[in-house]
């Protein structure tokens, strides 16, 4: 088991066909890789009572939540996780929200999208490496594309009930 500091948390909403990422402010947070065969992760974030209302509604509706998380440092690439709410606990100030999930998209998936686009565009062999490096510097645009693909795939999957 490995524990990391949670640096950023965003909820991904695909309602209406438009992908939106909503930052969730939190006072403190951590993320745990259980390192088991199911590849389970737990995320614990201390949020305001106001922000906790969103999670309480989703828990009541028994919906899954697609989230983007950054661990340890702002320099790390975000990972996308499909999660369910395990617990919401009242604290002196705010609430602890515990999510259980699996990573469904990470840096490797985004890099794969970059490479596939370069191949599809028929870029000359001699220019492929330079073009790849140039696009990797702008991964955010590809992250959005990858997130949209992941969201659509999960929305079609009968095992998940998303926003």
mmCIF file of C-alpha atoms in Angstrom, residues 4-151:
data_model
loop_
_atom_site.group_PDB
_atom_site.id
_atom_site.type_symbol
_atom_site.label_atom_id
_atom_site.label_comp_id
_atom_site.label_asym_id
_atom_site.label_seq_id
_atom_site.Cartn_x
_atom_site.Cartn_y
_atom_site.Cartn_z
ATOM 1 C CA UNK A 4 0.304 10.146 -1.491
ATOM 2 C CA UNK A 5 -0.733 13.719 -0.824
ATOM 3 C CA UNK A 6 -3.700 14.831 -2.905
ATOM 4 C CA UNK A 7 -2.729 17.990 -4.763
ATOM 5 C CA UNK A 8 -5.809 18.668 -6.936
ATOM 6 C CA UNK A 9 -9.280 17.211 -7.384
ATOM 7 C CA UNK A 10 -11.758 17.909 -10.172
ATOM 8 C CA UNK A 11 -15.147 16.351 -10.862
ATOM 9 C CA UNK A 12 -15.751 15.622 -14.541
ATOM 10 C CA UNK A 13 -19.273 16.284 -15.751
ATOM 11 C CA UNK A 14 -20.381 15.257 -19.231
ATOM 12 C CA UNK A 15 -24.040 16.240 -19.035
ATOM 13 C CA UNK A 16 -25.412 17.777 -22.183
ATOM 14 C CA UNK A 17 -22.573 16.362 -24.279
ATOM 15 C CA UNK A 18 -20.131 19.040 -23.108
ATOM 16 C CA UNK A 19 -17.212 17.961 -20.919
ATOM 17 C CA UNK A 20 -16.609 20.195 -17.925
ATOM 18 C CA UNK A 21 -14.133 19.818 -15.101
ATOM 19 C CA UNK A 22 -15.184 21.364 -11.800
ATOM 20 C CA UNK A 23 -12.369 21.978 -9.300
ATOM 21 C CA UNK A 24 -13.240 20.822 -5.786
ATOM 22 C CA UNK A 25 -11.467 22.891 -3.156
ATOM 23 C CA UNK A 26 -10.312 20.853 -0.196
ATOM 24 C CA UNK A 27 -8.589 21.609 3.072
ATOM 25 C CA UNK A 28 -6.574 18.393 3.189
ATOM 26 C CA UNK A 29 -6.442 15.211 1.161
ATOM 27 C CA UNK A 30 -4.664 11.985 0.507
ATOM 28 C CA UNK A 31 -4.859 9.169 -1.972
ATOM 29 C CA UNK A 32 -3.980 5.544 -1.314
ATOM 30 C CA UNK A 33 -2.922 2.942 -3.856
ATOM 31 C CA UNK A 34 -4.015 -0.373 -2.319
ATOM 32 C CA UNK A 35 -1.642 -2.216 -4.683
ATOM 33 C CA UNK A 36 -4.068 -5.111 -4.967
ATOM 34 C CA UNK A 37 -5.076 -7.194 -7.981
ATOM 35 C CA UNK A 38 -8.212 -5.052 -8.426
ATOM 36 C CA UNK A 39 -5.999 -1.934 -8.709
ATOM 37 C CA UNK A 40 -8.095 -0.139 -6.097
ATOM 38 C CA UNK A 41 -7.399 3.396 -4.953
ATOM 39 C CA UNK A 42 -8.966 5.325 -2.072
ATOM 40 C CA UNK A 43 -9.179 9.089 -2.038
ATOM 41 C CA UNK A 44 -9.971 11.074 1.114
ATOM 42 C CA UNK A 45 -10.620 14.816 0.838
ATOM 43 C CA UNK A 46 -11.762 17.201 3.558
ATOM 44 C CA UNK A 47 -14.224 19.550 1.868
ATOM 45 C CA UNK A 48 -16.505 22.348 3.016
ATOM 46 C CA UNK A 49 -20.059 21.498 4.017
ATOM 47 C CA UNK A 50 -21.216 23.326 0.879
ATOM 48 C CA UNK A 51 -19.056 21.187 -1.429
ATOM 49 C CA UNK A 52 -20.030 18.060 0.505
ATOM 50 C CA UNK A 53 -23.656 18.560 -0.605
ATOM 51 C CA UNK A 54 -22.692 17.582 -4.151
ATOM 52 C CA UNK A 55 -21.178 14.305 -2.924
ATOM 53 C CA UNK A 56 -24.180 13.620 -0.674
ATOM 54 C CA UNK A 57 -26.548 14.027 -3.642
ATOM 55 C CA UNK A 58 -24.432 11.713 -5.775
ATOM 56 C CA UNK A 59 -24.254 9.140 -2.977
ATOM 57 C CA UNK A 60 -28.031 9.261 -2.536
ATOM 58 C CA UNK A 61 -28.516 8.789 -6.298
ATOM 59 C CA UNK A 62 -25.989 5.923 -6.229
ATOM 60 C CA UNK A 63 -24.030 7.482 -9.083
ATOM 61 C CA UNK A 64 -20.391 6.996 -9.928
ATOM 62 C CA UNK A 65 -18.191 10.062 -10.194
ATOM 63 C CA UNK A 66 -15.483 10.561 -12.775
ATOM 64 C CA UNK A 67 -12.674 12.597 -11.205
ATOM 65 C CA UNK A 68 -9.335 13.967 -12.263
ATOM 66 C CA UNK A 69 -6.680 13.894 -9.553
ATOM 67 C CA UNK A 70 -3.159 15.211 -9.250
ATOM 68 C CA UNK A 71 -0.980 13.752 -6.538
ATOM 69 C CA UNK A 72 2.060 15.090 -4.716
ATOM 70 C CA UNK A 73 2.919 18.052 -6.981
ATOM 71 C CA UNK A 74 1.353 20.358 -9.545
ATOM 72 C CA UNK A 75 4.017 19.100 -11.964
ATOM 73 C CA UNK A 76 2.459 15.614 -12.067
ATOM 74 C CA UNK A 77 0.072 14.762 -14.859
ATOM 75 C CA UNK A 78 -3.541 14.207 -13.754
ATOM 76 C CA UNK A 79 -5.027 10.733 -13.637
ATOM 77 C CA UNK A 80 -8.701 10.103 -14.338
ATOM 78 C CA UNK A 81 -10.518 7.767 -11.968
ATOM 79 C CA UNK A 82 -13.984 6.254 -11.938
ATOM 80 C CA UNK A 83 -15.128 6.362 -8.314
ATOM 81 C CA UNK A 84 -17.956 5.569 -5.966
ATOM 82 C CA UNK A 85 -18.554 7.248 -2.630
ATOM 83 C CA UNK A 86 -17.547 5.010 0.256
ATOM 84 C CA UNK A 87 -18.199 7.386 3.161
ATOM 85 C CA UNK A 88 -18.995 10.950 4.090
ATOM 86 C CA UNK A 89 -18.067 11.832 7.652
ATOM 87 C CA UNK A 90 -18.958 15.017 9.513
ATOM 88 C CA UNK A 91 -15.924 16.777 11.018
ATOM 89 C CA UNK A 92 -15.592 19.832 13.262
ATOM 90 C CA UNK A 93 -15.015 21.911 10.139
ATOM 91 C CA UNK A 94 -16.288 20.428 6.905
ATOM 92 C CA UNK A 95 -16.702 16.811 5.908
ATOM 93 C CA UNK A 96 -14.405 13.982 4.933
ATOM 94 C CA UNK A 97 -15.382 12.423 1.611
ATOM 95 C CA UNK A 98 -13.897 9.005 0.866
ATOM 96 C CA UNK A 99 -14.016 7.771 -2.723
ATOM 97 C CA UNK A 100 -13.075 4.295 -3.902
ATOM 98 C CA UNK A 101 -11.985 3.970 -7.487
ATOM 99 C CA UNK A 102 -9.816 2.782 -10.311
ATOM 100 C CA UNK A 103 -7.601 4.746 -12.637
ATOM 101 C CA UNK A 104 -9.135 4.704 -16.110
ATOM 102 C CA UNK A 105 -6.767 7.121 -17.823
ATOM 103 C CA UNK A 106 -3.321 8.381 -17.064
ATOM 104 C CA UNK A 107 -0.322 9.909 -18.769
ATOM 105 C CA UNK A 108 0.302 6.807 -20.907
ATOM 106 C CA UNK A 109 -3.206 7.011 -22.380
ATOM 107 C CA UNK A 110 -2.715 10.662 -23.291
ATOM 108 C CA UNK A 111 0.663 9.944 -24.869
ATOM 109 C CA UNK A 112 -0.941 7.160 -26.888
ATOM 110 C CA UNK A 113 -3.513 9.650 -28.211
ATOM 111 C CA UNK A 114 -0.710 12.024 -29.217
ATOM 112 C CA UNK A 115 1.100 9.262 -31.093
ATOM 113 C CA UNK A 116 -2.084 8.008 -32.800
ATOM 114 C CA UNK A 117 -2.881 11.535 -34.014
ATOM 115 C CA UNK A 118 0.606 11.971 -35.428
ATOM 116 C CA UNK A 119 0.326 8.664 -37.301
ATOM 117 C CA UNK A 120 -3.165 9.503 -38.580
ATOM 118 C CA UNK A 121 -1.938 12.846 -39.916
ATOM 119 C CA UNK A 122 0.751 11.128 -41.964
ATOM 120 C CA UNK A 123 3.600 13.215 -40.628
ATOM 121 C CA UNK A 124 6.884 12.422 -42.336
ATOM 122 C CA UNK A 125 8.995 9.833 -40.533
ATOM 123 C CA UNK A 126 11.904 12.235 -40.090
ATOM 124 C CA UNK A 127 9.610 14.753 -38.329
ATOM 125 C CA UNK A 128 7.740 12.360 -36.025
ATOM 126 C CA UNK A 129 10.047 12.706 -32.999
ATOM 127 C CA UNK A 130 10.106 16.512 -33.139
ATOM 128 C CA UNK A 131 6.326 16.679 -33.593
ATOM 129 C CA UNK A 132 5.791 14.252 -30.720
ATOM 130 C CA UNK A 133 7.981 16.372 -28.416
ATOM 131 C CA UNK A 134 6.148 19.541 -29.445
ATOM 132 C CA UNK A 135 2.734 18.038 -28.709
ATOM 133 C CA UNK A 136 3.817 16.465 -25.420
ATOM 134 C CA UNK A 137 4.596 19.983 -24.212
ATOM 135 C CA UNK A 138 0.891 20.774 -24.743
ATOM 136 C CA UNK A 139 -0.632 17.668 -23.164
ATOM 137 C CA UNK A 140 -3.577 19.520 -21.668
ATOM 138 C CA UNK A 141 -5.430 19.616 -24.992
ATOM 139 C CA UNK A 142 -4.937 15.876 -25.375
ATOM 140 C CA UNK A 143 -6.005 15.289 -21.774
ATOM 141 C CA UNK A 144 -9.375 16.851 -22.580
ATOM 142 C CA UNK A 145 -9.756 14.620 -25.634
ATOM 143 C CA UNK A 146 -8.807 11.520 -23.638
ATOM 144 C CA UNK A 147 -11.169 12.442 -20.793
ATOM 145 C CA UNK A 148 -14.034 12.846 -23.236
ATOM 146 C CA UNK A 149 -13.319 9.423 -24.757
ATOM 147 C CA UNK A 150 -13.140 7.813 -21.295
ATOM 148 C CA UNK A 151 -16.367 9.502 -20.184
#
